[in-house]
XYZ file of C-alpha atoms in Angstrom:
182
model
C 34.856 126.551 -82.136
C 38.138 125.644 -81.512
C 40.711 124.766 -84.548
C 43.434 122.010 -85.037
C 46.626 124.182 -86.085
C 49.754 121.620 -86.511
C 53.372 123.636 -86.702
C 56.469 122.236 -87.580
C 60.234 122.661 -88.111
C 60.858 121.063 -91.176
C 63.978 120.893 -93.392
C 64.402 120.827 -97.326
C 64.106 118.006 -97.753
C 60.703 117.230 -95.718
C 62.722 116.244 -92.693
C 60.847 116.666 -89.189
C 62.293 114.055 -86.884
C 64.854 115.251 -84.444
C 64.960 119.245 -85.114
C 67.155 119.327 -82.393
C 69.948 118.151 -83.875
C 69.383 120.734 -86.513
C 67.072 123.574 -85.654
C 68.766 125.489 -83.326
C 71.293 127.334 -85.475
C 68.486 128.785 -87.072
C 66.754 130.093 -84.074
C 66.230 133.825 -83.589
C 63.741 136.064 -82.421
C 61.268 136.257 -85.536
C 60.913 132.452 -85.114
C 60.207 133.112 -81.474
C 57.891 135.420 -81.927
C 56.026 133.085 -84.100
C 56.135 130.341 -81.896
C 54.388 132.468 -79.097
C 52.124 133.238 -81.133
C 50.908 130.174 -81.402
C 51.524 129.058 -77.663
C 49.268 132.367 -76.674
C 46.386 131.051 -78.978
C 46.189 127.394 -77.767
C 43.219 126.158 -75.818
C 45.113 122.713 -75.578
C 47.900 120.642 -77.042
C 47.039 117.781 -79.384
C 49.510 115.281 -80.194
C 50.094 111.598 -80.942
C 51.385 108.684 -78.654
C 54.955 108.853 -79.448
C 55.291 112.681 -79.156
C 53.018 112.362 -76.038
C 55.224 109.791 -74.551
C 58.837 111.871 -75.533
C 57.549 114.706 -73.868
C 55.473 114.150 -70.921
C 59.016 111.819 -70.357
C 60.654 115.009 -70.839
C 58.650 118.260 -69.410
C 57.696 116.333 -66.155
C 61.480 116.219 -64.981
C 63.308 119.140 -66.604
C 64.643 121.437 -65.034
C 65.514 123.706 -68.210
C 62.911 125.911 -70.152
C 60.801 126.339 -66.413
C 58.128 128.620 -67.668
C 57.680 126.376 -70.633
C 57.566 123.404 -68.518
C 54.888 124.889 -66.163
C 52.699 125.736 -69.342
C 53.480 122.292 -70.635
C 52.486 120.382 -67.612
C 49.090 122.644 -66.523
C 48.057 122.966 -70.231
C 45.239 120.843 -71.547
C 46.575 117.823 -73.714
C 44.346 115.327 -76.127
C 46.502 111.807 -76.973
C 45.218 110.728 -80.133
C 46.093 106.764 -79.624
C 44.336 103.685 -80.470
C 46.663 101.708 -77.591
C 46.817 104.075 -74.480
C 43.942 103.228 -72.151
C 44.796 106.148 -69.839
C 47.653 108.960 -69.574
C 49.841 109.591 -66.512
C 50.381 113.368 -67.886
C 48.791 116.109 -65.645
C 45.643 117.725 -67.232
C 45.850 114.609 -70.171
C 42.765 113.160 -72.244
C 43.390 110.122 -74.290
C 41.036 110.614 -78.123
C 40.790 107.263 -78.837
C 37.208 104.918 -80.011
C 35.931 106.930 -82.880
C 38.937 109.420 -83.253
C 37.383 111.552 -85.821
C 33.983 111.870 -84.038
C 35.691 112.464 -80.858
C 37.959 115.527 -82.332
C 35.238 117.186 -83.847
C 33.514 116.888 -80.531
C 36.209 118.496 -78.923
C 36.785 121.481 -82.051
C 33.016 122.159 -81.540
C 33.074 122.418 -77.191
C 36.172 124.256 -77.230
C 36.258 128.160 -76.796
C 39.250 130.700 -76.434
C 41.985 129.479 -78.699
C 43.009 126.768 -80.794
C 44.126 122.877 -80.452
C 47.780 123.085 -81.070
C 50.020 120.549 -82.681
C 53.935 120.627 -82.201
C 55.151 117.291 -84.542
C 53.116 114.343 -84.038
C 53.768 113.454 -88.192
C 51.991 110.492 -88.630
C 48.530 112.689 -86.929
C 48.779 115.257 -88.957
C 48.444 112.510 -91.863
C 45.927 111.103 -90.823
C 43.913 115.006 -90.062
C 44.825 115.670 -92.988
C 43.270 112.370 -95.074
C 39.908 112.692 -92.543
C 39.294 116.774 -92.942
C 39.756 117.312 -89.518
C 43.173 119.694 -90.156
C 42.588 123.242 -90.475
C 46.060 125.180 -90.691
C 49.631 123.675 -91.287
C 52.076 126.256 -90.232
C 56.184 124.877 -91.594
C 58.749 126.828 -90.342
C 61.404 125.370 -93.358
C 64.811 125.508 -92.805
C 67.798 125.928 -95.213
C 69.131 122.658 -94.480
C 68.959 119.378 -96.429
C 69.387 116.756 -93.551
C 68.907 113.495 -95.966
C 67.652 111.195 -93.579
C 64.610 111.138 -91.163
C 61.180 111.518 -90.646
C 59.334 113.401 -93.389
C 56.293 114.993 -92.944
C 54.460 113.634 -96.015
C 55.889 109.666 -96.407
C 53.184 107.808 -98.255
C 50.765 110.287 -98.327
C 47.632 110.363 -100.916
C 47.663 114.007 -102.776
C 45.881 116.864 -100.814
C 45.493 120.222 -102.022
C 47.225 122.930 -99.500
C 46.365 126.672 -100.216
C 49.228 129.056 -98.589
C 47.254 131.811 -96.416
C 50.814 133.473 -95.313
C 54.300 133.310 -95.998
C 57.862 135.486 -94.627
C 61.634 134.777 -94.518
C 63.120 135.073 -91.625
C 67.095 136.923 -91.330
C 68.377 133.028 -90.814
C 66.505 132.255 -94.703
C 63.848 130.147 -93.119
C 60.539 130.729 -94.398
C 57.612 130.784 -92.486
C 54.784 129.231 -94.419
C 50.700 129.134 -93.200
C 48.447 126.488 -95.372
C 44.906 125.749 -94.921
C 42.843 122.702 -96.893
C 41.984 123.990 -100.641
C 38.812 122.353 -101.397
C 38.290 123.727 -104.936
């Protein structure tokens, strides 16, 4: 059974929209390793419309990062969307109807890895609030970037238990959280 494992580069301040205009200073090879990791254990990428339609824009006509392109394009992807009717994407499933039905459908046919979540914010939520998330991994980084995206905007209370934790040379820590249902 296959697991939905969202990771994110998040600032401070709960910042996750546009990390590249502040991630990359903080970028060495412990946070590479990390995200291999999780690349090597992924059975399929899971994301949301607007990530889907910023990167299938994006790793269909790069010509930087090949390798990751080529793993991005042949890799399995599941849209979650309630207003794409079909996806252009090689290898792409829209998850739309009965979302929550259809994911744990998917966590219970899928063998060999885990369904792996790069951003998508507003998803995660919504995993989160229907008990379909099973690991948040934040890479947080030492900056306060005051405006943006947070990951939790709005958000009802939800108990987190940390599973691992390390700090990284650059001072970003590397934090692991599954649900706490006690």
């Amino acid at each position: 059974m296959a697991r939905i494992v969202a990771n994110f580069f998040i600032s401070l301040d709960g910042v996750v929209e546009s990390p590249d205009q502040w991630h990359f200073p903080y970028w060495n090879d412990e946070m590479g390793a990390v995200v291999q990791a999780g690349m090597q254990n992924s059975a399929g990428m899971l994301m949301g419309r607007t990530l889907y339609e910023e990167w299938s824009a994006y790793w269909t006509t790069t010509d930087q990062d090949p390798e990751i392109a080529e793993a991005f394009n042949n890799a399995p992807k599941y849209v979650v969307s309630t207003t794409m009717e079909k996806a252009d994407w090689n290898n792409t499933t829209v998850v739309n109807g009965d979302v929550a039905a259809r994911l744990r459908e998917l966590k219970e046919r899928i063998e060999g890895g885990d369904l792996q979540m790069s951003g998508s914010a507003t998803t995660v939520r919504w995993l989160l609030a229907n008990g379909l998330l099973d690991e948040l991994n934040l890479l947080v980084h030492p900056i306060v970037v005051g405006r943006g995206q947070r990951l939790f905007e709005d958000t009802p209370t939800h108990k987190l238990k940390l599973v691992k934790s390390e700090t990284f040379k650059t001072g970003v820590l590397h934090l692991s959280y599954v649900p706490d249902a006690g």
